[in-house]
Every structure is written in C-alpha cells, then in structure tokens.
PDB file of C-alpha atoms in Angstrom:
ATOM      1  CA  MET A   1      21.343 -13.008   6.227  1.00 41.00           C
ATOM      2  CA  GLU A   2      19.427 -15.997   7.539  1.00 59.00           C
ATOM      3  CA  ASN A   3      16.334 -15.256   9.675  1.00 75.00           C
ATOM      4  CA  LYS A   4      16.281 -11.559   8.818  1.00 95.00           C
ATOM      5  CA  LYS A   5      12.824  -9.975   8.694  1.00 97.00           C
ATOM      6  CA  ALA A   6      11.765  -7.734   5.831  1.00 98.00           C
ATOM      7  CA  VAL A   7       8.561  -5.821   5.264  1.00 98.00           C
ATOM      8  CA  VAL A   8       7.929  -5.456   1.530  1.00 98.00           C
ATOM      9  CA  SER A   9       5.699  -2.780   0.004  1.00 97.00           C
ATOM     10  CA  LEU A  10       4.294  -3.451  -3.483  1.00 97.00           C
ATOM     11  CA  GLY A  11       2.962  -0.672  -5.711  1.00 91.00           C
ATOM     12  CA  HIS A  12       0.596  -0.641  -8.689  1.00 88.00           C
ATOM     13  CA  GLU A  13       3.261  -1.837 -11.144  1.00 88.00           C
ATOM     14  CA  ALA A  14       3.561  -5.071  -9.138  1.00 93.00           C
ATOM     15  CA  LEU A  15      -0.142  -5.868  -9.496  1.00 93.00           C
ATOM     16  CA  GLY A  16      -1.584  -4.516 -12.737  1.00 90.00           C
ATOM     17  CA  VAL A  17      -4.980  -2.848 -12.963  1.00 86.00           C
ATOM     18  CA  THR A  18      -7.341  -5.593 -14.191  1.00 88.00           C
ATOM     19  CA  THR A  19      -8.019  -9.163 -13.061  1.00 89.00           C
ATOM     20  CA  GLY A  20      -6.143 -10.639 -16.025  1.00 91.00           C
ATOM     21  CA  ALA A  21      -3.257  -8.184 -15.823  1.00 92.00           C
ATOM     22  CA  GLN A  22      -2.921  -8.798 -12.099  1.00 94.00           C
ATOM     23  CA  LYS A  23      -2.666 -12.559 -12.506  1.00 93.00           C
ATOM     24  CA  GLU A  24       0.201 -12.080 -14.958  1.00 94.00           C
ATOM     25  CA  ALA A  25       1.886  -9.266 -13.006  1.00 95.00           C
ATOM     26  CA  VAL A  26       2.104 -11.223  -9.756  1.00 96.00           C
ATOM     27  CA  LYS A  27       4.167 -13.939 -11.481  1.00 96.00           C
ATOM     28  CA  LYS A  28       6.968 -11.418 -12.031  1.00 95.00           C
ATOM     29  CA  THR A  29       6.390  -9.985  -8.558  1.00 97.00           C
ATOM     30  CA  ALA A  30       6.586 -13.457  -7.012  1.00 98.00           C
ATOM     31  CA  ALA A  31       9.994 -14.009  -8.620  1.00 97.00           C
ATOM     32  CA  ALA A  32      11.336 -10.817  -7.000  1.00 97.00           C
ATOM     33  CA  LEU A  33       9.847 -11.799  -3.636  1.00 98.00           C
ATOM     34  CA  ALA A  34      11.347 -15.282  -3.921  1.00 98.00           C
ATOM     35  CA  ASP A  35      14.762 -13.687  -4.513  1.00 97.00           C
ATOM     36  CA  LEU A  36      14.385 -12.014  -1.118  1.00 97.00           C
ATOM     37  CA  VAL A  37      13.387 -15.297   0.520  1.00 97.00           C
ATOM     38  CA  GLN A  38      16.417 -17.022  -1.020  1.00 96.00           C
ATOM     39  CA  ALA A  39      18.575 -14.218   0.344  1.00 95.00           C
ATOM     40  CA  GLY A  40      17.488 -15.273   3.841  1.00 96.00           C
ATOM     41  CA  TYR A  41      14.551 -12.967   4.560  1.00 97.00           C
ATOM     42  CA  GLN A  42      11.214 -13.795   6.133  1.00 97.00           C
ATOM     43  CA  LEU A  43       8.712 -11.545   4.341  1.00 98.00           C
ATOM     44  CA  THR A  44       5.699  -9.601   5.516  1.00 98.00           C
ATOM     45  CA  ILE A  45       4.166  -8.154   2.371  1.00 98.00           C
ATOM     46  CA  THR A  46       1.813  -5.222   1.989  1.00 97.00           C
ATOM     47  CA  HIS A  47       0.464  -3.803  -1.247  1.00 96.00           C
ATOM     48  CA  SER A  48      -1.479  -1.029  -2.930  1.00 93.00           C
ATOM     49  CA  ASN A  49      -5.098  -1.523  -4.016  1.00 91.00           C
ATOM     50  CA  GLY A  50      -6.158   1.678  -5.813  1.00 86.00           C
ATOM     51  CA  PRO A  51      -7.374   0.168  -9.123  1.00 87.00           C
ATOM     52  CA  GLN A  52      -8.700  -2.951  -7.403  1.00 92.00           C
ATOM     53  CA  VAL A  53     -10.795  -1.237  -4.719  1.00 89.00           C
ATOM     54  CA  SER A  54     -12.091   1.241  -7.298  1.00 84.00           C
ATOM     55  CA  MET A  55     -13.172  -1.640  -9.551  1.00 89.00           C
ATOM     56  CA  ILE A  56     -14.956  -3.357  -6.661  1.00 91.00           C
ATOM     57  CA  HIS A  57     -16.646  -0.117  -5.591  1.00 83.00           C
ATOM     58  CA  LYS A  58     -17.872   0.470  -9.150  1.00 83.00           C
ATOM     59  CA  ALA A  59     -19.191  -3.087  -9.453  1.00 87.00           C
ATOM     60  CA  MET A  60     -21.068  -2.977  -6.145  1.00 86.00           C
ATOM     61  CA  THR A  61     -22.536   0.446  -6.922  1.00 80.00           C
ATOM     62  CA  GLU A  62     -23.741  -0.670 -10.357  1.00 82.00           C
ATOM     63  CA  LEU A  63     -25.225  -3.844  -8.860  1.00 84.00           C
ATOM     64  CA  HIS A  64     -27.307  -1.672  -6.560  1.00 79.00           C
ATOM     65  CA  ARG A  65     -28.392   0.509  -9.490  1.00 78.00           C
ATOM     66  CA  ILE A  66     -29.588  -2.489 -11.511  1.00 86.00           C
ATOM     67  CA  TYR A  67     -30.976  -4.562  -8.640  1.00 84.00           C
ATOM     68  CA  ILE A  68     -32.330  -2.142  -6.051  1.00 79.00           C
ATOM     69  CA  ASP A  69     -32.625  -4.890  -3.407  1.00 82.00           C
ATOM     70  CA  TYR A  70     -28.822  -5.146  -3.275  1.00 81.00           C
ATOM     71  CA  THR A  71     -27.395  -2.567  -0.895  1.00 78.00           C
ATOM     72  CA  PRO A  72     -24.240  -0.757  -2.060  1.00 77.00           C
ATOM     73  CA  ALA A  73     -21.104  -1.908  -0.244  1.00 85.00           C
ATOM     74  CA  PRO A  74     -19.458   0.646   2.086  1.00 88.00           C
ATOM     75  CA  MET A  75     -15.814   1.507   1.443  1.00 88.00           C
ATOM     76  CA  SER A  76     -14.636  -0.605   4.384  1.00 91.00           C
ATOM     77  CA  VAL A  77     -16.225  -3.682   2.797  1.00 93.00           C
ATOM     78  CA  CYS A  78     -14.732  -2.834  -0.611  1.00 91.00           C
ATOM     79  CA  ASN A  79     -11.322  -2.549   1.081  1.00 93.00           C
ATOM     80  CA  ALA A  80     -11.798  -5.949   2.710  1.00 95.00           C
ATOM     81  CA  MET A  81     -12.787  -7.520  -0.603  1.00 95.00           C
ATOM     82  CA  SER A  82      -9.728  -6.071  -2.318  1.00 95.00           C
ATOM     83  CA  GLN A  83      -7.444  -7.451   0.415  1.00 96.00           C
ATOM     84  CA  GLY A  84      -8.788 -10.962  -0.144  1.00 95.00           C
ATOM     85  CA  TYR A  85      -8.681 -10.714  -3.935  1.00 93.00           C
ATOM     86  CA  VAL A  86      -5.148  -9.317  -4.210  1.00 96.00           C
ATOM     87  CA  GLY A  87      -3.814 -11.473  -1.375  1.00 97.00           C
ATOM     88  CA  TYR A  88      -5.218 -14.585  -3.071  1.00 97.00           C
ATOM     89  CA  ASP A  89      -3.238 -13.915  -6.256  1.00 97.00           C
ATOM     90  CA  ILE A  90      -0.012 -12.963  -4.466  1.00 97.00           C
ATOM     91  CA  GLN A  91      -0.010 -15.924  -2.086  1.00 97.00           C
ATOM     92  CA  ASN A  92      -0.700 -18.429  -4.873  1.00 97.00           C
ATOM     93  CA  ALA A  93       1.953 -16.948  -7.170  1.00 98.00           C
ATOM     94  CA  LEU A  94       4.560 -16.751  -4.389  1.00 98.00           C
ATOM     95  CA  LYS A  95       3.835 -20.265  -3.119  1.00 98.00           C
ATOM     96  CA  SER A  96       4.197 -21.606  -6.663  1.00 98.00           C
ATOM     97  CA  GLU A  97       7.460 -19.720  -7.257  1.00 98.00           C
ATOM     98  CA  LEU A  98       8.961 -20.866  -3.953  1.00 98.00           C
ATOM     99  CA  THR A  99       7.980 -24.495  -4.608  1.00 98.00           C
ATOM    100  CA  SER A 100       9.573 -24.343  -8.066  1.00 98.00           C
ATOM    101  CA  ARG A 101      12.821 -23.300  -6.342  1.00 97.00           C
ATOM    102  CA  GLY A 102      12.628 -26.152  -3.856  1.00 97.00           C
ATOM    103  CA  ILE A 103      11.578 -23.922  -0.962  1.00 96.00           C
ATOM    104  CA  SER A 104       8.746 -25.208   1.244  1.00 95.00           C
ATOM    105  CA  ARG A 105       7.159 -22.243   2.987  1.00 95.00           C
ATOM    106  CA  THR A 106       3.607 -21.376   4.043  1.00 96.00           C
ATOM    107  CA  VAL A 107       2.208 -18.169   2.557  1.00 98.00           C
ATOM    108  CA  SER A 108      -0.832 -16.630   4.284  1.00 96.00           C
ATOM    109  CA  THR A 109      -3.036 -13.579   3.837  1.00 97.00           C
ATOM    110  CA  ILE A 110      -4.384 -11.838   6.950  1.00 97.00           C
ATOM    111  CA  LEU A 111      -7.458  -9.647   6.639  1.00 97.00           C
ATOM    112  CA  THR A 112      -6.158  -6.582   8.444  1.00 98.00           C
ATOM    113  CA  GLN A 113      -7.914  -3.634  10.090  1.00 98.00           C
ATOM    114  CA  VAL A 114      -6.143  -0.381  10.920  1.00 98.00           C
ATOM    115  CA  THR A 115      -7.552   2.198  13.315  1.00 97.00           C
ATOM    116  CA  VAL A 116      -7.724   5.855  12.294  1.00 97.00           C
ATOM    117  CA  ASP A 117      -8.610   9.054  14.125  1.00 97.00           C
ATOM    118  CA  PRO A 118     -12.179  10.218  13.325  1.00 95.00           C
ATOM    119  CA  TYR A 119     -10.934  13.785  13.764  1.00 95.00           C
ATOM    120  CA  ASP A 120      -8.014  13.376  11.368  1.00 95.00           C
ATOM    121  CA  GLU A 121      -7.777  16.478   9.160  1.00 95.00           C
ATOM    122  CA  ALA A 122      -7.993  14.240   6.082  1.00 93.00           C
ATOM    123  CA  PHE A 123     -11.708  13.681   6.743  1.00 92.00           C
ATOM    124  CA  TYR A 124     -12.329  17.402   6.307  1.00 91.00           C
ATOM    125  CA  SER A 125     -10.426  17.688   3.039  1.00 88.00           C
ATOM    126  CA  PRO A 126     -10.570  14.325   1.200  1.00 90.00           C
ATOM    127  CA  THR A 127      -8.462  13.890  -1.930  1.00 85.00           C
ATOM    128  CA  LYS A 128      -8.697  10.267  -3.081  1.00 84.00           C
ATOM    129  CA  LYS A 129     -10.890   9.661  -6.151  1.00 82.00           C
ATOM    130  CA  ILE A 130     -12.971   6.501  -6.079  1.00 77.00           C
ATOM    131  CA  GLY A 131     -15.577   4.719  -8.177  1.00 72.00           C
ATOM    132  CA  ARG A 132     -17.230   5.655 -11.471  1.00 74.00           C
ATOM    133  CA  PHE A 133     -18.042   8.990 -13.050  1.00 83.00           C
ATOM    134  CA  MET A 134     -21.512  10.161 -12.036  1.00 82.00           C
ATOM    135  CA  SER A 135     -24.184  12.444 -13.420  1.00 85.00           C
ATOM    136  CA  LYS A 136     -25.073  15.693 -11.649  1.00 89.00           C
ATOM    137  CA  GLU A 137     -28.164  14.004 -10.208  1.00 86.00           C
ATOM    138  CA  ASP A 138     -26.176  11.076  -8.805  1.00 82.00           C
ATOM    139  CA  ALA A 139     -23.564  13.452  -7.435  1.00 85.00           C
ATOM    140  CA  ASP A 140     -26.245  15.472  -5.648  1.00 87.00           C
ATOM    141  CA  ASN A 141     -27.560  12.270  -4.080  1.00 83.00           C
ATOM    142  CA  GLU A 142     -24.079  11.412  -2.808  1.00 81.00           C
ATOM    143  CA  ILE A 143     -23.743  14.883  -1.299  1.00 87.00           C
ATOM    144  CA  LYS A 144     -27.113  14.455   0.442  1.00 85.00           C
ATOM    145  CA  LYS A 145     -25.752  11.258   2.010  1.00 80.00           C
ATOM    146  CA  GLY A 146     -22.845  13.254   3.429  1.00 80.00           C
ATOM    147  CA  ASN A 147     -20.240  12.129   0.907  1.00 84.00           C
ATOM    148  CA  PHE A 148     -17.735  14.382  -0.863  1.00 89.00           C
ATOM    149  CA  VAL A 149     -17.916  14.764  -4.631  1.00 90.00           C
ATOM    150  CA  LYS A 150     -15.584  16.484  -7.081  1.00 90.00           C
ATOM    151  CA  GLU A 151     -16.419  17.648 -10.608  1.00 89.00           C
ATOM    152  CA  ILE A 152     -13.932  16.655 -13.312  1.00 89.00           C
ATOM    153  CA  PRO A 153     -14.514  19.087 -16.211  1.00 89.00           C
ATOM    154  CA  GLY A 154     -15.750  17.349 -19.324  1.00 87.00           C
ATOM    155  CA  GLN A 155     -16.043  13.936 -17.657  1.00 88.00           C
ATOM    156  CA  GLY A 156     -18.543  14.164 -14.829  1.00 90.00           C
ATOM    157  CA  TYR A 157     -18.449  13.829 -11.060  1.00 89.00           C
ATOM    158  CA  LEU A 158     -16.389  11.523  -8.869  1.00 88.00           C
ATOM    159  CA  ARG A 159     -16.723  10.622  -5.243  1.00 85.00           C
ATOM    160  CA  ILE A 160     -13.632  11.499  -3.196  1.00 89.00           C
ATOM    161  CA  ILE A 161     -12.668  10.036   0.155  1.00 89.00           C
ATOM    162  CA  ALA A 162     -10.159  10.725   2.903  1.00 91.00           C
ATOM    163  CA  ALA A 163      -6.710   9.199   3.408  1.00 91.00           C
ATOM    164  CA  PRO A 164      -6.159   9.471   7.200  1.00 95.00           C
ATOM    165  CA  LYS A 165      -2.957   8.458   8.949  1.00 95.00           C
ATOM    166  CA  PRO A 166      -2.836   4.945  10.463  1.00 96.00           C
ATOM    167  CA  ILE A 167      -2.837   4.655  14.251  1.00 97.00           C
ATOM    168  CA  ASP A 168      -2.802   0.962  15.224  1.00 97.00           C
ATOM    169  CA  ILE A 169      -2.751  -2.291  13.272  1.00 98.00           C
ATOM    170  CA  VAL A 170      -5.498  -4.339  14.937  1.00 98.00           C
ATOM    171  CA  GLU A 171      -4.204  -7.776  13.926  1.00 98.00           C
ATOM    172  CA  ILE A 172      -0.515  -7.023  14.589  1.00 98.00           C
ATOM    173  CA  ASP A 173      -0.181  -9.868  17.120  1.00 98.00           C
ATOM    174  CA  ALA A 174      -1.392 -12.417  14.555  1.00 98.00           C
ATOM    175  CA  ILE A 175       0.937 -10.984  11.904  1.00 98.00           C
ATOM    176  CA  ARG A 176       3.869 -11.090  14.327  1.00 98.00           C
ATOM    177  CA  ALA A 177       3.114 -14.689  15.366  1.00 97.00           C
ATOM    178  CA  LEU A 178       3.190 -15.908  11.754  1.00 97.00           C
ATOM    179  CA  ALA A 179       6.311 -13.869  10.968  1.00 97.00           C
ATOM    180  CA  ASP A 180       8.080 -15.249  14.050  1.00 96.00           C
ATOM    181  CA  ALA A 181       7.121 -18.760  12.895  1.00 95.00           C
ATOM    182  CA  GLY A 182       9.011 -18.153   9.644  1.00 94.00           C
ATOM    183  CA  GLN A 183       5.963 -17.932   7.391  1.00 96.00           C
ATOM    184  CA  GLU A 184       5.563 -15.476   4.524  1.00 98.00           C
ATOM    185  CA  VAL A 185       2.698 -13.131   5.406  1.00 98.00           C
ATOM    186  CA  ILE A 186       0.538 -10.792   3.313  1.00 98.00           C
ATOM    187  CA  ALA A 187      -1.069  -8.152   5.526  1.00 98.00           C
ATOM    188  CA  CYS A 188      -2.353  -4.576   5.640  1.00 98.00           C
ATOM    189  CA  GLY A 189      -3.270  -4.799   1.954  1.00 96.00           C
ATOM    190  CA  GLY A 190      -4.333  -1.487   0.471  1.00 94.00           C
ATOM    191  CA  GLY A 191      -3.162   0.220   3.650  1.00 95.00           C
ATOM    192  CA  GLY A 192      -5.497  -1.918   5.755  1.00 96.00           C
ATOM    193  CA  ILE A 193      -9.244  -1.629   6.306  1.00 96.00           C
ATOM    194  CA  PRO A 194      -9.709   1.774   7.992  1.00 96.00           C
ATOM    195  CA  VAL A 195     -11.749   1.443  11.181  1.00 97.00           C
ATOM    196  CA  ILE A 196     -12.729   3.786  13.997  1.00 97.00           C
ATOM    197  CA  GLU A 197     -12.828   2.491  17.575  1.00 94.00           C
ATOM    198  CA  GLN A 198     -16.119   3.332  19.287  1.00 91.00           C
ATOM    199  CA  ASN A 199     -16.902   1.916  22.752  1.00 87.00           C
ATOM    200  CA  HIS A 200     -14.741  -1.162  22.144  1.00 86.00           C
ATOM    201  CA  ASN A 201     -16.340  -1.722  18.738  1.00 94.00           C
ATOM    202  CA  LEU A 202     -14.648  -1.219  15.381  1.00 96.00           C
ATOM    203  CA  LYS A 203     -16.659   0.683  12.797  1.00 96.00           C
ATOM    204  CA  GLY A 204     -15.565   0.808   9.165  1.00 94.00           C
ATOM    205  CA  ALA A 205     -14.520   4.269   7.968  1.00 94.00           C
ATOM    206  CA  SER A 206     -15.223   5.712   4.536  1.00 89.00           C
ATOM    207  CA  ALA A 207     -11.558   6.163   3.740  1.00 91.00           C
ATOM    208  CA  VAL A 208      -8.378   4.587   2.417  1.00 91.00           C
ATOM    209  CA  ILE A 209      -4.918   4.472   3.990  1.00 94.00           C
ATOM    210  CA  GLU A 210      -1.767   5.137   1.976  1.00 92.00           C
ATOM    211  CA  LYS A 211       0.116   1.872   1.524  1.00 93.00           C
ATOM    212  CA  ASP A 212       3.481   3.585   2.047  1.00 92.00           C
ATOM    213  CA  ALA A 213       2.313   4.993   5.382  1.00 94.00           C
ATOM    214  CA  ILE A 214       1.219   1.567   6.598  1.00 97.00           C
ATOM    215  CA  ALA A 215       4.408  -0.063   5.293  1.00 97.00           C
ATOM    216  CA  GLY A 216       6.548   2.175   7.501  1.00 96.00           C
ATOM    217  CA  LYS A 217       4.372   1.498  10.539  1.00 97.00           C
ATOM    218  CA  LEU A 218       4.198  -2.247   9.883  1.00 97.00           C
ATOM    219  CA  ALA A 219       7.980  -2.454   9.613  1.00 97.00           C
ATOM    220  CA  ALA A 220       8.373  -0.423  12.807  1.00 97.00           C
ATOM    221  CA  ASP A 221       5.834  -2.530  14.752  1.00 97.00           C
ATOM    222  CA  LEU A 222       7.476  -5.792  13.653  1.00 97.00           C
ATOM    223  CA  LYS A 223      10.969  -4.422  14.372  1.00 96.00           C
ATOM    224  CA  ALA A 224      11.961  -5.559  10.896  1.00 97.00           C
ATOM    225  CA  ASP A 225      15.579  -5.616   9.811  1.00 97.00           C
ATOM    226  CA  ARG A 226      14.732  -4.074   6.460  1.00 97.00           C
ATOM    227  CA  LEU A 227      11.901  -2.249   4.725  1.00 98.00           C
ATOM    228  CA  VAL A 228      11.867  -2.920   0.986  1.00 98.00           C
ATOM    229  CA  ILE A 229       9.774  -0.550  -1.135  1.00 97.00           C
ATOM    230  CA  PHE A 230       9.262  -1.567  -4.741  1.00 97.00           C
ATOM    231  CA  THR A 231       8.589   1.239  -7.181  1.00 95.00           C
ATOM    232  CA  SER A 232       8.821   1.806 -10.941  1.00 93.00           C
ATOM    233  CA  VAL A 233      12.438   3.031 -10.945  1.00 95.00           C
ATOM    234  CA  PRO A 234      15.674   1.333  -9.813  1.00 96.00           C
ATOM    235  CA  TYR A 235      16.818   4.265  -7.649  1.00 97.00           C
ATOM    236  CA  VAL A 236      15.566   7.353  -5.872  1.00 97.00           C
ATOM    237  CA  TYR A 237      16.790  10.296  -7.937  1.00 96.00           C
ATOM    238  CA  THR A 238      17.611  13.946  -7.477  1.00 95.00           C
ATOM    239  CA  ASN A 239      16.178  16.209 -10.182  1.00 93.00           C
ATOM    240  CA  TYR A 240      13.964  13.340 -11.300  1.00 93.00           C
ATOM    241  CA  GLY A 241      12.757  13.616 -14.885  1.00 88.00           C
ATOM    242  CA  LYS A 242      15.249  16.356 -15.746  1.00 92.00           C
ATOM    243  CA  GLU A 243      18.378  16.197 -17.886  1.00 92.00           C
ATOM    244  CA  ASN A 244      20.568  16.295 -14.792  1.00 93.00           C
ATOM    245  CA  GLN A 245      18.742  13.624 -12.798  1.00 95.00           C
ATOM    246  CA  ALA A 246      21.127  11.545 -10.708  1.00 96.00           C
ATOM    247  CA  PRO A 247      20.617   8.337  -8.708  1.00 97.00           C
ATOM    248  CA  ILE A 248      20.975   8.402  -4.938  1.00 97.00           C
ATOM    249  CA  GLU A 249      22.760   5.209  -3.923  1.00 97.00           C
ATOM    250  CA  LYS A 250      22.846   5.899  -0.184  1.00 97.00           C
ATOM    251  CA  MET A 251      21.386   8.442   2.211  1.00 97.00           C
ATOM    252  CA  THR A 252      20.772   8.941   5.901  1.00 98.00           C
ATOM    253  CA  ILE A 253      17.643  10.187   7.659  1.00 97.00           C
ATOM    254  CA  ALA A 254      19.226  13.627   7.980  1.00 97.00           C
ATOM    255  CA  GLU A 255      20.020  13.734   4.273  1.00 97.00           C
ATOM    256  CA  ALA A 256      16.522  12.516   3.394  1.00 97.00           C
ATOM    257  CA  LYS A 257      14.967  15.290   5.493  1.00 97.00           C
ATOM    258  CA  LYS A 258      17.176  17.841   3.741  1.00 96.00           C
ATOM    259  CA  PHE A 259      16.010  16.580   0.357  1.00 96.00           C
ATOM    260  CA  ILE A 260      12.404  16.911   1.559  1.00 96.00           C
ATOM    261  CA  GLU A 261      13.038  20.497   2.687  1.00 95.00           C
ATOM    262  CA  ASN A 262      14.296  21.218  -0.820  1.00 94.00           C
ATOM    263  CA  SER A 263      11.145  19.673  -2.377  1.00 94.00           C
ATOM    264  CA  GLU A 264      13.266  17.064  -4.134  1.00 95.00           C
ATOM    265  CA  PHE A 265      10.626  14.309  -4.125  1.00 94.00           C
ATOM    266  CA  GLY A 266       7.223  14.213  -5.846  1.00 89.00           C
ATOM    267  CA  GLU A 267       4.391  14.639  -3.347  1.00 86.00           C
ATOM    268  CA  THR A 268       2.289  11.784  -4.731  1.00 82.00           C
ATOM    269  CA  ASP A 269       5.010   9.313  -5.712  1.00 87.00           C
ATOM    270  CA  MET A 270       8.431   9.306  -4.017  1.00 95.00           C
ATOM    271  CA  LEU A 271       7.781  11.564  -1.010  1.00 95.00           C
ATOM    272  CA  PRO A 272       5.421   9.104   0.791  1.00 93.00           C
ATOM    273  CA  LYS A 273       8.045   6.377   0.384  1.00 96.00           C
ATOM    274  CA  ILE A 274      10.799   8.519   1.890  1.00 97.00           C
ATOM    275  CA  GLU A 275       8.496   9.518   4.769  1.00 96.00           C
ATOM    276  CA  ALA A 276       7.733   5.827   5.421  1.00 96.00           C
ATOM    277  CA  ALA A 277      11.469   5.100   5.463  1.00 97.00           C
ATOM    278  CA  ILE A 278      12.057   7.865   7.989  1.00 97.00           C
ATOM    279  CA  GLU A 279       9.238   6.646  10.267  1.00 94.00           C
ATOM    280  CA  PHE A 280      10.634   3.127  10.253  1.00 97.00           C
ATOM    281  CA  LEU A 281      14.260   4.135  10.867  1.00 97.00           C
ATOM    282  CA  GLU A 282      13.443   6.594  13.631  1.00 97.00           C
ATOM    283  CA  THR A 283      11.747   3.732  15.489  1.00 95.00           C
ATOM    284  CA  ASN A 284      14.282   1.070  14.465  1.00 95.00           C
ATOM    285  CA  PRO A 285      17.649   2.823  13.936  1.00 96.00           C
ATOM    286  CA  ASP A 286      19.440  -0.498  13.435  1.00 96.00           C
ATOM    287  CA  GLY A 287      17.305  -1.270  10.390  1.00 97.00           C
ATOM    288  CA  SER A 288      17.719  -0.226   6.764  1.00 97.00           C
ATOM    289  CA  VAL A 289      15.488   0.674   3.837  1.00 98.00           C
ATOM    290  CA  LEU A 290      15.867  -0.363   0.211  1.00 98.00           C
ATOM    291  CA  ILE A 291      13.930   1.417  -2.542  1.00 98.00           C
ATOM    292  CA  THR A 292      14.215  -0.123  -5.998  1.00 97.00           C
ATOM    293  CA  SER A 293      12.294  -1.705  -8.873  1.00 96.00           C
ATOM    294  CA  LEU A 294      11.201  -5.306  -9.266  1.00 96.00           C
ATOM    295  CA  ASP A 295      13.629  -5.749 -12.175  1.00 95.00           C
ATOM    296  CA  SER A 296      16.548  -4.494 -10.080  1.00 97.00           C
ATOM    297  CA  ILE A 297      16.095  -6.541  -6.913  1.00 96.00           C
ATOM    298  CA  SER A 298      18.709  -9.153  -7.834  1.00 94.00           C
ATOM    299  CA  ASP A 299      21.352  -6.466  -8.371  1.00 96.00           C
ATOM    300  CA  ALA A 300      20.135  -4.526  -5.318  1.00 96.00           C
ATOM    301  CA  LEU A 301      20.705  -7.545  -3.088  1.00 94.00           C
ATOM    302  CA  LYS A 302      24.322  -7.497  -4.309  1.00 94.00           C
ATOM    303  CA  GLY A 303      24.628  -3.765  -3.614  1.00 93.00           C
ATOM    304  CA  LYS A 304      24.713  -2.941  -7.335  1.00 95.00           C
ATOM    305  CA  ALA A 305      21.353  -1.118  -7.590  1.00 96.00           C
ATOM    306  CA  GLY A 306      18.719   0.548  -5.460  1.00 97.00           C
ATOM    307  CA  THR A 307      18.748   3.354  -2.908  1.00 98.00           C
ATOM    308  CA  PHE A 308      19.713   2.324   0.624  1.00 98.00           C
ATOM    309  CA  ILE A 309      18.605   4.505   3.546  1.00 98.00           C
ATOM    310  CA  THR A 310      19.955   4.199   7.081  1.00 97.00           C
ATOM    311  CA  ALA A 311      19.647   6.110  10.320  1.00 95.00           C
TER     312      ALA A 311
END
C-alpha cells in the first residue's frame, strides 16, 4: 500500500470539546493516524471545529462586551483561529507519535479558505447554532445588524449561521504540493474558512462549512486512493439504535443511494458522511471509502471492522 493517498476526516470525538480535553484526545487520535501512515498512506487530514469555533466566538464577543475598544471577531476570523488552534495540537501529537515509531515525517497545517456561493439557499435559512446564550436585548441588537437569532425556550437566544456548500478550495495547489512531497498535511479544518469571491478579492462569510462535505471534495480534488471518515461507531448500521440494528460491512454507491431513499441514515450524523463518500467516489471511481471509529482502525486496516464503500 506504499505511496497511497488518504484523506482523513476527524469528528468531535477525535478532538474533545475543551482545551485540556483536546490535548488529551489528540494523543489517541494521533495513534490511529500513525497506524494509517504505517500502513503506507500519505495523509491529508481535515477535522470538525464546532465546539472550538463556538468557544472562540464566545470569548471574542465577551472581550468586546468588557472592553468596548476591542471589536468582535467576525465568524471568518473565528474559523481561522480554530484552524490554527486545532491544527497545532494535531500536528504536534502526530509528529510525536510518528517519531516514537521511528518514522521521520513532516506534519504541516495549512490555513485554508473555501469559496461559497453568496446565493446559496443556506444563507436564507441558517441552522447552525453559534456562540453564547443572549438576552432579548442582545438578540434584538444582533437582528438589527442583519444576523439571524433563534430563541431556545427557557435558555435564551442564540445566533444561528448558514452552512453553505463548498465550491472551491483556494489553497488546493499548496495542499497538493505537500501531499505529493509525501508530507502529512492538515487542511480545510472546520470545513475551511468560508469566503465569497468579489472582484478578485476574497471576503469572509458569516457561515460554517460541514466538515464531511469538505472531506468529500478534498478527497476528490486530490484524487485520493481512500477517504477515511472517523466517527463514534465501528460500522455504518441499518436500523441504527434499534434492537435489529445490523452492521454494513460493504456497500456500493447504488446501495448507499437506496439506503438514503429509505431514510436509513440520520440527517445530522451518518447521512452527511455517506453523501461525502458518494461525492468522492463519483469523481474517483477507483477509490474507496472507509467509515469506522478510532478504536477500530487497526482491525479495519485488516478488513476485520469498518464499512467499506466502493463505486
């Protein structure tokens, strides 16, 4: 399997939700990633950032409330900060794990922008909750600024933002150059920094991009041999959570689409992963997708765990 390219997508369970928890979580994550490297894969790694970007957004908003001279950070800046913060922990943990196994490999984080369509339907019906709970007065101020706010009964008001589909990865040439050089790359963290192209300029968008959506596109753009999606369970299941749930060991694109038609996958958990797999395989039919948990990667590499999807 030497010189095979894999794009790896890490979810919340791979990172934790606080600074301390993240530092511990990435040690376990680094071990799973190092297993892939030892199996002969060059890795391009992307990751979620929901708790991290929310924490940063809260901190920057509160800083502005306490010290009025500090301007609140726009979402694009919060996304950029989360990319650097999460990438820093992953690259250090992975470098350390590889070195302990006698593997000398450069690990780099690329601050990555991803263009989105300003007319994407998601901007007209945002769904992603972000930041802290607000009072009615603060919520009204956000609305006056043109932001969307949702009331959570009994808790207060939350700002909500859009999750548009990714169009182009701006730094894809840099990512490809490092991947082709055999380095381990961390890119498109948190789905990438959403930007809108205006007269050859890139303007940050008040949005987030789903990490599964960008994982499928990143794998397709890099013509990866395999897309590996880590989740909290060792397999994709039918009838998940029910007494008759059953693991799916293998499926094709056609079978995956049939499962989707039958509403087999949860809309906010497994469905985006299956859709990312389909996008990748329809562009790269010679590739394959593996969906499994961090704990199961060693067995999955031996064909003893995980769900494998092919064209």
